[in-house]
PDB file of C-alpha atoms in Angstrom:
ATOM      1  CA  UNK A  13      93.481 144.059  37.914  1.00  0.00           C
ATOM      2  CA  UNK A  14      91.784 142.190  40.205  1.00  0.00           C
ATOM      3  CA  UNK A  15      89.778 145.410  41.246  1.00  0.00           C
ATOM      4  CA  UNK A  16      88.674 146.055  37.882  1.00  0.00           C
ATOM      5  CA  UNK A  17      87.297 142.533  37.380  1.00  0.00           C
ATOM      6  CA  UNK A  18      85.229 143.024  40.715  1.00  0.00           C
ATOM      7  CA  UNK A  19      83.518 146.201  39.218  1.00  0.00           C
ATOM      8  CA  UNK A  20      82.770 144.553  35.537  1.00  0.00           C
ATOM      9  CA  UNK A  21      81.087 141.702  37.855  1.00  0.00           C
ATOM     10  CA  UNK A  22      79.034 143.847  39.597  1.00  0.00           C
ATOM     11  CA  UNK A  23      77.724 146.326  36.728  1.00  0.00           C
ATOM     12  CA  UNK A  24      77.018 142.609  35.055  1.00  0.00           C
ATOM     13  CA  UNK A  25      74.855 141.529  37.207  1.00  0.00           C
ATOM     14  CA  UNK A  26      73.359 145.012  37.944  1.00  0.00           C
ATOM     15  CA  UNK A  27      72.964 144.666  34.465  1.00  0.00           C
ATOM     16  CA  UNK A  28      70.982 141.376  34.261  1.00  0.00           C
ATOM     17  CA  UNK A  29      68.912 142.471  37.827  1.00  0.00           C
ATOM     18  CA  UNK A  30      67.730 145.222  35.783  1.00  0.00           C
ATOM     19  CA  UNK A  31      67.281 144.297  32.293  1.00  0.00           C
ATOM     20  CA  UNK A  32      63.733 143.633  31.248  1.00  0.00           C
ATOM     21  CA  UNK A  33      62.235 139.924  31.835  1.00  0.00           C
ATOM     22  CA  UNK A  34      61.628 139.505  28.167  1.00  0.00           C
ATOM     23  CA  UNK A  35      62.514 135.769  27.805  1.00  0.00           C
ATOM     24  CA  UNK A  36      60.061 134.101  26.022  1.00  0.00           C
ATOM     25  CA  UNK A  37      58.664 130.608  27.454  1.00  0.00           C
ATOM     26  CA  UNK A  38      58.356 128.632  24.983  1.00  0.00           C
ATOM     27  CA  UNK A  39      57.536 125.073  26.370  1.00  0.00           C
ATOM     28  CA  UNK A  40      54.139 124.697  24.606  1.00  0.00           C
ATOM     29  CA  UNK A  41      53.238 123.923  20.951  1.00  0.00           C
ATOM     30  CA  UNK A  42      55.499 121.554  20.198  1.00  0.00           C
ATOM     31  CA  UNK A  43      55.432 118.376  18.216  1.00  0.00           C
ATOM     32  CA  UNK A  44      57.121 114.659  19.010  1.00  0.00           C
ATOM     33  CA  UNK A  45      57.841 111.594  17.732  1.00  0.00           C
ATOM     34  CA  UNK A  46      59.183 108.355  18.675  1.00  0.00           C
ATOM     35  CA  UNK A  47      61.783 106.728  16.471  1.00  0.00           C
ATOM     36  CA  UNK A  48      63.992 103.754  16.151  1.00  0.00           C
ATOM     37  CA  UNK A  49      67.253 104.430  16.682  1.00  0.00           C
ATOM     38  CA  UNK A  50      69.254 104.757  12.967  1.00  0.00           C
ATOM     39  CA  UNK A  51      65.815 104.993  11.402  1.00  0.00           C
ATOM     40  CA  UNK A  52      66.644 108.877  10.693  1.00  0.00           C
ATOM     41  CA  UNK A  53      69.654 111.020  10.679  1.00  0.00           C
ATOM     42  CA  UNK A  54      68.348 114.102   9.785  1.00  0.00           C
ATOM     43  CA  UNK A  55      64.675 115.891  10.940  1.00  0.00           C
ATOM     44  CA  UNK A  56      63.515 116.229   7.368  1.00  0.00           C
ATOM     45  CA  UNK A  57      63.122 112.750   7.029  1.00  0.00           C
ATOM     46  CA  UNK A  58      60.160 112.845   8.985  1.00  0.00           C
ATOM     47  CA  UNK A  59      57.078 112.847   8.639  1.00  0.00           C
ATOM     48  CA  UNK A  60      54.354 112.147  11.206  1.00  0.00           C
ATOM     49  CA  UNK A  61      54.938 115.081  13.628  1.00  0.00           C
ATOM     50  CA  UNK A  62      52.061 114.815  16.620  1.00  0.00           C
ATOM     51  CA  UNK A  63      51.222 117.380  19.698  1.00  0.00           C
ATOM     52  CA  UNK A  64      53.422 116.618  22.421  1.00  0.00           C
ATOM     53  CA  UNK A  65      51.364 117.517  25.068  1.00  0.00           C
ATOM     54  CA  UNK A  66      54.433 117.334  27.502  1.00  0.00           C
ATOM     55  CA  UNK A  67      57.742 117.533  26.405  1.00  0.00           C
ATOM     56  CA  UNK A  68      59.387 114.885  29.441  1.00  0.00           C
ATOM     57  CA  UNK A  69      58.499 111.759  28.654  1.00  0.00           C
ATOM     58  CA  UNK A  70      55.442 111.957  25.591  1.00  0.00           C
ATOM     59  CA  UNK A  71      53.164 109.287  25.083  1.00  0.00           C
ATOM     60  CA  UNK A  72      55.355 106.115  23.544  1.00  0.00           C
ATOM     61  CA  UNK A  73      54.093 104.291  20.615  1.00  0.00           C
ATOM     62  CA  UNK A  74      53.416 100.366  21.153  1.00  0.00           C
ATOM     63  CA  UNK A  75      56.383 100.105  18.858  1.00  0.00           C
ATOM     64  CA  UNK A  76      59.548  99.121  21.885  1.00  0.00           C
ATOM     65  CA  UNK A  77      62.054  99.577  19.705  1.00  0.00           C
ATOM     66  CA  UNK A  78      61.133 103.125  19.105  1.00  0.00           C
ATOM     67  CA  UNK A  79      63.472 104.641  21.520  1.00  0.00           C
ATOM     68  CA  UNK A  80      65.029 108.018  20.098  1.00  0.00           C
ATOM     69  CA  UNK A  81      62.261 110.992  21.206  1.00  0.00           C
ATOM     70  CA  UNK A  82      62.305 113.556  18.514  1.00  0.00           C
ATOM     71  CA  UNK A  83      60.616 117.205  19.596  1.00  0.00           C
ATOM     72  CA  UNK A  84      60.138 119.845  17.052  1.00  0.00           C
ATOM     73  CA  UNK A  85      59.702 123.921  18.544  1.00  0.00           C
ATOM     74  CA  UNK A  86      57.997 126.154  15.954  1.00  0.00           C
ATOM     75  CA  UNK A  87      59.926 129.522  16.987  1.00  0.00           C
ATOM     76  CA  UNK A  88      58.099 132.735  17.586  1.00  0.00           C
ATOM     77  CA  UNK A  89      58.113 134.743  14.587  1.00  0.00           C
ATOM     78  CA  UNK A  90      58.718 138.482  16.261  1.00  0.00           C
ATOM     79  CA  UNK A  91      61.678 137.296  17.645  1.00  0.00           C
ATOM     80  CA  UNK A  92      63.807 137.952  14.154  1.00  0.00           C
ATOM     81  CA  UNK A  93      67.373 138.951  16.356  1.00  0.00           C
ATOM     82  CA  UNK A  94      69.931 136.513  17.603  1.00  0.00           C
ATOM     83  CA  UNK A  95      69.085 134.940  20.592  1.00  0.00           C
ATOM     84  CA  UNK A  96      69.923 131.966  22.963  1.00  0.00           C
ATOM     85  CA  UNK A  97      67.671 129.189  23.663  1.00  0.00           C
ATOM     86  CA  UNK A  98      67.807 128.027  27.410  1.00  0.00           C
ATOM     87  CA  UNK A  99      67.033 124.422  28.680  1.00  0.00           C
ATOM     88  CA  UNK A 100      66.023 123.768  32.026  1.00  0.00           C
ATOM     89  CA  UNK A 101      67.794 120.191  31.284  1.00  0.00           C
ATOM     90  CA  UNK A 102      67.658 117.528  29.621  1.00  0.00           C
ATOM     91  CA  UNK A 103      67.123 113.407  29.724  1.00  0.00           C
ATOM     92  CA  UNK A 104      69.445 112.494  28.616  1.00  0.00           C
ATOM     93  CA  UNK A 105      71.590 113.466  25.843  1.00  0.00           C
ATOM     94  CA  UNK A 106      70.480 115.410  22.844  1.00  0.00           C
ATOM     95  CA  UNK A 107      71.125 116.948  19.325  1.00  0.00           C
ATOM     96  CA  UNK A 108      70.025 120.334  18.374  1.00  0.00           C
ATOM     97  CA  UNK A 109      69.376 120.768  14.354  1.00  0.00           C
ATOM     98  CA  UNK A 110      67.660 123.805  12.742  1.00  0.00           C
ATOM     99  CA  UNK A 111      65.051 123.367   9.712  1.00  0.00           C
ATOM    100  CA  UNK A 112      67.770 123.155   7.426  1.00  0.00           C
ATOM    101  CA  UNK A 113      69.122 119.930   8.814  1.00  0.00           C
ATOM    102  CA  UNK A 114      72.210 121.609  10.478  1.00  0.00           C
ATOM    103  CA  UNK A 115      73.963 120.708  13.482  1.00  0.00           C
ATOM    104  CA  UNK A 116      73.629 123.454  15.707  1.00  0.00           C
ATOM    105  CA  UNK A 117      74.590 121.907  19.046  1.00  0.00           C
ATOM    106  CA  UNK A 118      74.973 118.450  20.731  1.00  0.00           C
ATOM    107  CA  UNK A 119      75.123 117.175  24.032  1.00  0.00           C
ATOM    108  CA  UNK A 120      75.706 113.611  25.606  1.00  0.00           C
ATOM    109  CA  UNK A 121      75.754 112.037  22.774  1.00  0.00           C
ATOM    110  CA  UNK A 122      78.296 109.617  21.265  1.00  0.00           C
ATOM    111  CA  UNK A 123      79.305 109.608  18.280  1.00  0.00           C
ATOM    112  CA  UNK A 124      77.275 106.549  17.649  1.00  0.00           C
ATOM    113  CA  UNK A 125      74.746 107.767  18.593  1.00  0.00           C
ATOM    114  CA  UNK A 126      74.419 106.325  22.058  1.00  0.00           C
ATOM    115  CA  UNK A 127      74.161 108.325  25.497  1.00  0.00           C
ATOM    116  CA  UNK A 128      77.839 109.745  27.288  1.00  0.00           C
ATOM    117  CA  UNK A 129      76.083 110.540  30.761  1.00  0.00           C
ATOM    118  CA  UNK A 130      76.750 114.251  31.684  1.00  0.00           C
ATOM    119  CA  UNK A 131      74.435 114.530  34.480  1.00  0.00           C
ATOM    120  CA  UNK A 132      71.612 117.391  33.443  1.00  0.00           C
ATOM    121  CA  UNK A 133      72.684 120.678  33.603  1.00  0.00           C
ATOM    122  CA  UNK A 134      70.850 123.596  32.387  1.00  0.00           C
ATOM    123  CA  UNK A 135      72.026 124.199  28.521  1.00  0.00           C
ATOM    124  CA  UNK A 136      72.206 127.994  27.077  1.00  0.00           C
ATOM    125  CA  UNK A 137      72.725 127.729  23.445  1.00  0.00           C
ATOM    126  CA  UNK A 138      73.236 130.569  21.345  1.00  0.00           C
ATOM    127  CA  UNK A 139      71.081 130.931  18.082  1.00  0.00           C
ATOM    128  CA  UNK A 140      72.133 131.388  14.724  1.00  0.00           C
ATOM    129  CA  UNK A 141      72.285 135.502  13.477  1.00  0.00           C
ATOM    130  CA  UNK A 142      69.043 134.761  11.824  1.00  0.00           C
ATOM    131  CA  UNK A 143      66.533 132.578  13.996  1.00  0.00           C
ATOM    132  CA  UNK A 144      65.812 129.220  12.073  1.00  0.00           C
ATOM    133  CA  UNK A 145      61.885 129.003  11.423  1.00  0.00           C
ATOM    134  CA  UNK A 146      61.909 125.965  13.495  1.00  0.00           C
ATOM    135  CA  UNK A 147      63.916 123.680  15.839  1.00  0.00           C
ATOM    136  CA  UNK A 148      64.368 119.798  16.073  1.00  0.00           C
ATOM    137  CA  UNK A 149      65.830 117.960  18.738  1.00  0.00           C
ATOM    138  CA  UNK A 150      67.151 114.215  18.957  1.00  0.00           C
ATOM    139  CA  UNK A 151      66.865 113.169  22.471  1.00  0.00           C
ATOM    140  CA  UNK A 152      68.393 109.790  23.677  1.00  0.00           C
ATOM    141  CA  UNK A 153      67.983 108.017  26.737  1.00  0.00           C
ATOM    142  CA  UNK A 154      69.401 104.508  28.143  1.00  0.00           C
ATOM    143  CA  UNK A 155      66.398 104.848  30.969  1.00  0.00           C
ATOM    144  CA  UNK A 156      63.006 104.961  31.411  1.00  0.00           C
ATOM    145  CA  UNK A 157      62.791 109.046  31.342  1.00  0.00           C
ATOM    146  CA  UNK A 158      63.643 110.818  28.355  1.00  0.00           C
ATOM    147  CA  UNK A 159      62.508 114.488  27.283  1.00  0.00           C
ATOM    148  CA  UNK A 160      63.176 118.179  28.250  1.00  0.00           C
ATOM    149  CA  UNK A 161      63.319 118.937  31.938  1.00  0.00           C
ATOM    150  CA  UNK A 162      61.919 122.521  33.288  1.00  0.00           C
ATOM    151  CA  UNK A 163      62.085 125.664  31.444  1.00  0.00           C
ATOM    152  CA  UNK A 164      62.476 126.415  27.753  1.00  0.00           C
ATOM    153  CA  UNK A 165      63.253 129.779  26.860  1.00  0.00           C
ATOM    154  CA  UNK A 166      64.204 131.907  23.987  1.00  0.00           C
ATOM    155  CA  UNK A 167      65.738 135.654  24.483  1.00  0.00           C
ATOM    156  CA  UNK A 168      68.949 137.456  24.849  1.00  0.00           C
ATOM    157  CA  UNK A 169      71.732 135.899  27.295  1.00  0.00           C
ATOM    158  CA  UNK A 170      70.798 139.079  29.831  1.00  0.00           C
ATOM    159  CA  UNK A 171      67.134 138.471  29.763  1.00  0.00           C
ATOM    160  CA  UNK A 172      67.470 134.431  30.501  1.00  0.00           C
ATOM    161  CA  UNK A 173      70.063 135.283  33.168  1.00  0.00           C
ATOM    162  CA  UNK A 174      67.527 137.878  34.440  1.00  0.00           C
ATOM    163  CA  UNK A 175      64.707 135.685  34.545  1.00  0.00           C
ATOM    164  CA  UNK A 176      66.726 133.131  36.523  1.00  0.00           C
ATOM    165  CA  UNK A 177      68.277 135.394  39.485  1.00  0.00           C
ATOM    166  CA  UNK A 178      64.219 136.855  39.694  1.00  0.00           C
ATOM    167  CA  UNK A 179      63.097 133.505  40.059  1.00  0.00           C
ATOM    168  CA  UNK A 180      64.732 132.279  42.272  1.00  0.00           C
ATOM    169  CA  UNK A 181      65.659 135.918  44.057  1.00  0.00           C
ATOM    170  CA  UNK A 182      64.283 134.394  47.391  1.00  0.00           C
ATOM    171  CA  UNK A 183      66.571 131.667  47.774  1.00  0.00           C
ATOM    172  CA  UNK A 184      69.082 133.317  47.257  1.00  0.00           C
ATOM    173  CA  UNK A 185      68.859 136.226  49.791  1.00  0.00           C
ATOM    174  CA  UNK A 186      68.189 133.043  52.143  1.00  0.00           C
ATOM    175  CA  UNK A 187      71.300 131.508  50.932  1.00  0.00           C
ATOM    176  CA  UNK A 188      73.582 134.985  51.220  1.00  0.00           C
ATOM    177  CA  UNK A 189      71.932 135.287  55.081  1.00  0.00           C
ATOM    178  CA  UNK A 190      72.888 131.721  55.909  1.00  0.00           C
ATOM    179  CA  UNK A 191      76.335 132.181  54.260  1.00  0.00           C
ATOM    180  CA  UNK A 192      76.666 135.712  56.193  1.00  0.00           C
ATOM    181  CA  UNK A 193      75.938 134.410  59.489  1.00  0.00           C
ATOM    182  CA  UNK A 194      78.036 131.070  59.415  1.00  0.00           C
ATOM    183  CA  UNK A 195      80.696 133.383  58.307  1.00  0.00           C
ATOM    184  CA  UNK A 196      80.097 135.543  61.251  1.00  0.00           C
ATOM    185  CA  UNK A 197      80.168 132.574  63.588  1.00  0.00           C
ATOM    186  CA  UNK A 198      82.762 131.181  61.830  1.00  0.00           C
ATOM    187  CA  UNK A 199      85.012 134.501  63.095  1.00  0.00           C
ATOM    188  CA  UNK A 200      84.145 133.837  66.672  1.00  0.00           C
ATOM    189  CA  UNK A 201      84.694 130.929  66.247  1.00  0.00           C
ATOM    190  CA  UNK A 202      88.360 131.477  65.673  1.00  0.00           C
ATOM    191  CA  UNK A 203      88.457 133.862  68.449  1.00  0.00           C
ATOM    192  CA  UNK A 204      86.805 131.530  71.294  1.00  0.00           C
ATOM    193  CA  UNK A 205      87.552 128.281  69.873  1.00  0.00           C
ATOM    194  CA  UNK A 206      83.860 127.432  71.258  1.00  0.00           C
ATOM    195  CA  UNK A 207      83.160 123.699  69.656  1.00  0.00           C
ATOM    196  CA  UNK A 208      78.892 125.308  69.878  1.00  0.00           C
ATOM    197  CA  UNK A 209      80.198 127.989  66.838  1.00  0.00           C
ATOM    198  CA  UNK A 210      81.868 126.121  65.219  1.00  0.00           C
ATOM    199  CA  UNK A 211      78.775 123.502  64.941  1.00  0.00           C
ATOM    200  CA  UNK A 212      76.725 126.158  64.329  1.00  0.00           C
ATOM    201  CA  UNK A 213      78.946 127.656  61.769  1.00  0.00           C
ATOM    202  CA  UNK A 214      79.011 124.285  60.214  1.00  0.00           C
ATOM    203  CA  UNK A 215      74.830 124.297  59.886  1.00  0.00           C
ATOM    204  CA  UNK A 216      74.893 127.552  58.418  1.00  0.00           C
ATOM    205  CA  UNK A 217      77.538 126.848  55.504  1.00  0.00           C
ATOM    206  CA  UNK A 218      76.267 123.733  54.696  1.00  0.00           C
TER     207      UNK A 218
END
């Protein structure tokens, strides 16, 4: 029933509004490397980890064909529940692996290994039941800019979506106002037929 669906909506998000901001960030302490591309298939292969001391775009070798951006994420130990990993986005296309060397999750990539465009949308990818000791991912990128964009964070689905709606809890009362008052001038607008409300209407909507 459509009723019943708006009620499950609103205790979810009640839900995540209230839940406790527990989402770990977990951009820093990672480790990169550059690769050719086909040099490796699998993260065990490898070898000479460094400090990425950003995780968009890393210090390149002098090595061109080195192309394929490998990050590794040592997880946080306390966290021994499932959880979901959140990416702010990502340049361009990626594979996710655990230390084991298995697949967990793949993005914008071919199956060649080359980069299916996507655009970069956030990614929310639920862990494994135990969390692997470590995380590797195989980024590719057919531009200059390659990496992890924004936020990484590791916690429960509520707490991520918690964090986010916080964050950006300004802009979004800003956004609700603006869509409340074009809608509002949108109704006298269809009373008056007034071209100024309607212009206006169209400023606040858009």
């Amino acid at each position: 029933m459509p009723r019943l669906r708006w009620i499950r909506a609103a205790f979810l998000l009640l839900f995540c509004l209230t839940a406790p901001l527990a989402a770990e960030d977990v951009s820093k302490q990672w480790s990169y490397v550059y690769m050719p591309p086909g040099a490796v298939s699998l993260p065990s292969e490898i070898t000479d980890w460094q400090p990425a001391p950003y995780l968009i775009n890393p210090p390149r070798p002098e090595d061109e064909a080195a192309t394929v951006l490998w990050l590794r994420m040592e997880t946080p130990r306390r966290m021994a529940v499932s959880s979901h990993l959140f990416l702010g986005g990502v340049d361009q296309g990626f594979r996710l692996y655990d230390g084991d060397d298995a697949l967990l999750h793949s993005f914008a990539v071919g199956p060649g290994g080359q980069v299916e465009f996507q655009g970069y949308p956030f990614q929310l990818i639920r862990m494994p039941p135990s969390l692997p000791r470590a995380l590797y991912f195989e980024i590719v990128s057919d531009h200059v800019n390659i990496g992890l964009i924004g936020d990484v964070r590791l916690g429960s689905a509520e707490q991520i979506i918690s964090d986010i709606l916080w964050r950006d809890a300004g802009r979004t009362v800003i956004a609700l106002i603006c869509i409340g008052v074009g809608l509002l001038g949108l109704a006298i607008y269809m009373l008056t037929r007034s071209a100024s409300y309607g212009a206006f209407t169209w400023f606040c909507i858009w």
